[in-house]
Amino acid sequence: MKILLIILLLPLLSHTSTTADTQTSNNCASLPIEEKHIKIHFFWHNKFGEPNPTAVTVAQNPIANASSTGFGLVNVFDDPITIGPKESSHLLGRSQGTYILSDQNKIASLMAMTFVFAQGEFRGCTLAVLGRNEWSLNVRELPIVGGTGLLRSARGYCLLRNYNEDNASHYVVLEYNCDVFYKPHFQSTTDYLFTY
């Protein structure tokens, strides 16, 4: 009896599987799969001083106070990123995140941040950056570990260097050159049909 039931249901199961595979294949065939490469250049403005600081210290322990590297200090920021080096330059978006002074021997931080683009083709999209930033190096490199919107699943790297620094006002401008690799995706998940 069980064998007869399996034999009767087999054509039905194979038809369902074929239909789902065909629909999935047709949907996937319409998705763009070619990887794109873009370069993004901007300036990052980080200001601890008044008025209107864009970064604040949220955690500091006695070790950080005594350490020459600030080890253990945690800062949070919401910094403007602009097309030009002046703070009044055209705003490209924001850089939001945290950096933690995490090296006991050198001034270096763990950077975890998101670039939120407010202008241009990638308006509303983000890039996620996570890595080590050794402040004394002329040029530092941070990995791009992801993105959202048109930049979903992005990867790449950013090269950054100090452009201008004003110790009196605790204001620093960094120049970023980012190489981004991504596969264009549709913005709406309704473009993806899932068949069960």
Short mmCIF file of C-alpha atoms in Angstrom, two decimals:
data_model
loop_
_atom_site.label_atom_id
_atom_site.label_comp_id
_atom_site.label_asym_id
_atom_site.label_seq_id
_atom_site.Cartn_x
_atom_site.Cartn_y
_atom_site.Cartn_z
CA MET A 1 0.00 0.00 0.00
CA LYS A 2 2.82 2.43 0.90
CA ILE A 3 4.61 1.69 -2.40
CA LEU A 4 1.42 2.33 -4.38
CA LEU A 5 0.90 5.66 -2.59
CA ILE A 6 4.48 6.74 -3.34
CA ILE A 7 4.11 5.75 -7.01
CA LEU A 8 0.88 7.78 -7.28
CA LEU A 9 2.36 10.88 -5.56
CA LEU A 10 5.72 10.83 -7.37
CA PRO A 11 4.49 12.58 -10.57
CA LEU A 12 2.79 15.25 -8.47
CA LEU A 13 5.94 15.90 -6.41
CA SER A 14 8.17 16.05 -9.46
CA HIS A 15 5.78 18.50 -11.19
CA THR A 16 5.81 20.79 -8.12
CA SER A 17 9.60 20.64 -7.95
CA THR A 18 9.99 21.37 -11.67
CA THR A 19 7.58 24.32 -11.49
CA ALA A 20 9.43 25.82 -8.50
CA ASP A 21 12.82 25.31 -10.17
CA THR A 22 11.62 26.93 -13.40
CA GLN A 23 10.15 29.93 -11.58
CA THR A 24 13.26 30.34 -9.42
CA SER A 25 15.53 30.01 -12.45
CA ASN A 26 13.52 32.58 -14.39
CA ASN A 27 13.68 35.02 -11.46
CA CYS A 28 17.42 34.52 -10.96
CA ALA A 29 18.10 34.95 -14.67
CA SER A 30 16.60 38.45 -14.49
CA LEU A 31 18.81 39.53 -11.58
CA PRO A 32 21.98 41.47 -12.41
CA ILE A 33 25.00 39.45 -11.32
CA GLU A 34 27.97 41.37 -12.73
CA GLU A 35 30.11 42.89 -9.99
CA LYS A 36 30.73 46.64 -10.22
CA HIS A 37 33.71 48.60 -8.96
CA ILE A 38 33.45 52.24 -7.89
CA LYS A 39 35.78 54.69 -6.17
CA ILE A 40 34.39 57.10 -3.59
CA HIS A 41 36.41 60.08 -2.35
CA PHE A 42 35.31 62.25 0.57
CA PHE A 43 36.42 64.07 3.72
CA TRP A 44 35.47 62.98 7.26
CA HIS A 45 35.06 65.73 9.90
CA ASN A 46 35.48 64.66 13.53
CA LYS A 47 35.05 67.32 16.21
CA PHE A 48 35.23 66.89 19.98
CA GLY A 49 35.33 70.61 20.74
CA GLU A 50 32.53 73.12 21.16
CA PRO A 51 30.40 74.34 19.59
CA ASN A 52 28.47 71.40 18.15
CA PRO A 53 30.75 68.42 18.80
CA THR A 54 30.21 65.46 16.47
CA ALA A 55 32.01 62.98 18.75
CA VAL A 56 31.79 62.26 22.47
CA THR A 57 33.52 59.97 24.95
CA VAL A 58 31.02 57.49 26.38
CA ALA A 59 33.34 55.30 28.49
CA GLN A 60 36.65 55.95 30.18
CA ASN A 61 38.29 53.96 32.93
CA PRO A 62 41.25 54.74 35.24
CA ILE A 63 43.56 52.71 32.98
CA ALA A 64 42.70 54.96 30.03
CA ASN A 65 43.57 58.03 32.09
CA ALA A 66 47.00 56.65 32.99
CA SER A 67 47.76 55.10 29.59
CA SER A 68 49.87 56.97 27.02
CA THR A 69 47.74 55.36 24.29
CA GLY A 70 44.34 56.01 25.87
CA PHE A 71 43.76 52.26 26.08
CA GLY A 72 40.13 51.50 26.97
CA LEU A 73 38.63 54.82 25.84
CA VAL A 74 35.32 54.49 23.95
CA ASN A 75 34.02 57.27 21.67
CA VAL A 76 30.82 57.56 19.66
CA PHE A 77 30.50 59.82 16.63
CA ASP A 78 28.04 61.15 14.07
CA ASP A 79 30.39 62.95 11.70
CA PRO A 80 29.62 64.75 8.45
CA ILE A 81 31.30 63.44 5.30
CA THR A 82 31.74 66.06 2.60
CA ILE A 83 32.91 66.27 -0.98
CA GLY A 84 35.54 68.93 -0.17
CA PRO A 85 37.89 69.38 2.80
CA LYS A 86 36.05 72.35 4.36
CA GLU A 87 33.30 71.76 6.88
CA SER A 88 31.06 73.97 4.75
CA SER A 89 31.63 71.77 1.66
CA HIS A 90 28.73 69.94 0.01
CA LEU A 91 27.44 67.26 2.40
CA LEU A 92 27.67 63.72 0.99
CA GLY A 93 26.26 62.02 4.10
CA ARG A 94 27.18 60.98 7.65
CA SER A 95 29.63 58.61 9.25
CA GLN A 96 28.11 57.08 12.36
CA GLY A 97 29.71 54.65 14.75
CA THR A 98 32.25 54.13 17.45
CA TYR A 99 35.98 53.85 17.92
CA ILE A 100 37.65 52.16 20.83
CA LEU A 101 41.29 52.77 21.73
CA SER A 102 42.32 49.13 21.85
CA ASP A 103 46.13 48.98 21.73
CA GLN A 104 48.31 49.21 24.85
CA ASN A 105 51.50 50.02 22.94
CA LYS A 106 50.42 52.35 20.11
CA ILE A 107 47.62 54.83 19.58
CA ALA A 108 45.27 52.66 17.55
CA SER A 109 41.55 52.13 17.57
CA LEU A 110 38.99 49.58 16.54
CA MET A 111 36.69 51.47 14.16
CA ALA A 112 33.11 50.29 13.64
CA MET A 113 31.18 52.71 11.47
CA THR A 114 28.54 53.10 8.82
CA PHE A 115 28.71 55.62 5.98
CA VAL A 116 25.13 56.80 5.38
CA PHE A 117 24.88 58.48 1.97
CA ALA A 118 22.39 61.35 1.63
CA GLN A 119 23.18 62.51 -1.93
CA GLY A 120 23.65 61.16 -5.42
CA GLU A 121 23.09 57.71 -6.90
CA PHE A 122 23.60 55.98 -3.55
CA ARG A 123 21.27 58.20 -1.51
CA GLY A 124 19.81 56.10 1.31
CA CYS A 125 22.46 53.39 0.91
CA THR A 126 25.14 52.55 3.44
CA LEU A 127 28.61 51.05 3.65
CA ALA A 128 29.79 49.23 6.79
CA VAL A 129 33.44 49.56 7.81
CA LEU A 130 35.16 47.58 10.56
CA GLY A 131 38.87 47.46 11.33
CA ARG A 132 42.01 48.74 13.04
CA ASN A 133 43.12 52.35 12.62
CA GLU A 134 46.71 53.02 13.72
CA TRP A 135 46.75 56.79 14.03
CA SER A 136 50.50 57.36 13.59
CA LEU A 137 50.62 55.88 10.08
CA ASN A 138 50.52 58.32 7.16
CA VAL A 139 48.05 56.12 5.29
CA ARG A 140 45.75 53.64 7.02
CA GLU A 141 43.52 50.97 5.53
CA LEU A 142 40.09 49.91 6.76
CA PRO A 143 38.04 47.05 5.28
CA ILE A 144 34.52 47.52 3.92
CA VAL A 145 32.55 44.56 5.24
CA GLY A 146 29.07 45.17 3.84
CA GLY A 147 26.44 47.59 2.68
CA THR A 148 22.72 48.16 2.18
CA GLY A 149 20.43 49.28 -0.62
CA LEU A 150 22.17 49.38 -3.99
CA LEU A 151 25.41 48.59 -2.14
CA ARG A 152 24.07 45.43 -0.50
CA SER A 153 26.84 42.86 0.12
CA ALA A 154 29.55 45.41 -0.70
CA ARG A 155 33.20 44.66 -0.01
CA GLY A 156 36.40 46.60 -0.46
CA TYR A 157 38.63 48.93 1.47
CA CYS A 158 39.18 52.56 2.41
CA LEU A 159 42.56 54.29 2.46
CA LEU A 160 42.56 57.24 4.83
CA ARG A 161 45.02 59.91 5.86
CA ASN A 162 45.05 62.98 8.04
CA TYR A 163 44.22 66.02 5.95
CA ASN A 164 44.01 68.70 8.64
CA GLU A 165 44.19 68.72 12.42
CA ASP A 166 43.48 71.48 14.94
CA ASN A 167 44.45 70.31 18.43
CA ALA A 168 43.14 73.47 20.11
CA SER A 169 39.55 72.83 18.96
CA HIS A 170 39.89 69.02 18.91
CA TYR A 171 38.93 68.97 15.24
CA VAL A 172 40.40 66.62 12.65
CA VAL A 173 39.68 66.15 8.95
CA LEU A 174 40.53 62.82 7.35
CA GLU A 175 40.62 62.17 3.61
CA TYR A 176 39.05 58.87 2.52
CA ASN A 177 39.58 57.06 -0.78
CA CYS A 178 37.34 53.99 -0.92
CA ASP A 179 37.38 51.17 -3.46
CA VAL A 180 33.99 49.44 -3.39
CA PHE A 181 33.00 46.21 -5.12
CA TYR A 182 29.31 45.31 -5.18
CA LYS A 183 26.67 43.46 -7.16
CA PRO A 184 23.72 45.70 -7.99
CA HIS A 185 20.48 44.55 -6.38
CA PHE A 186 16.92 45.64 -6.77
CA GLN A 187 15.86 47.97 -3.98
CA SER A 188 12.59 46.20 -3.19
CA THR A 189 12.43 42.65 -1.93
CA THR A 190 9.17 42.31 -3.87
CA ASP A 191 11.32 41.88 -6.98
CA TYR A 192 12.37 38.50 -5.59
CA LEU A 193 9.71 35.81 -5.88
CA PHE A 194 9.97 32.84 -3.59
CA THR A 195 7.99 29.70 -4.35
CA TYR A 196 7.26 27.11 -1.73
#
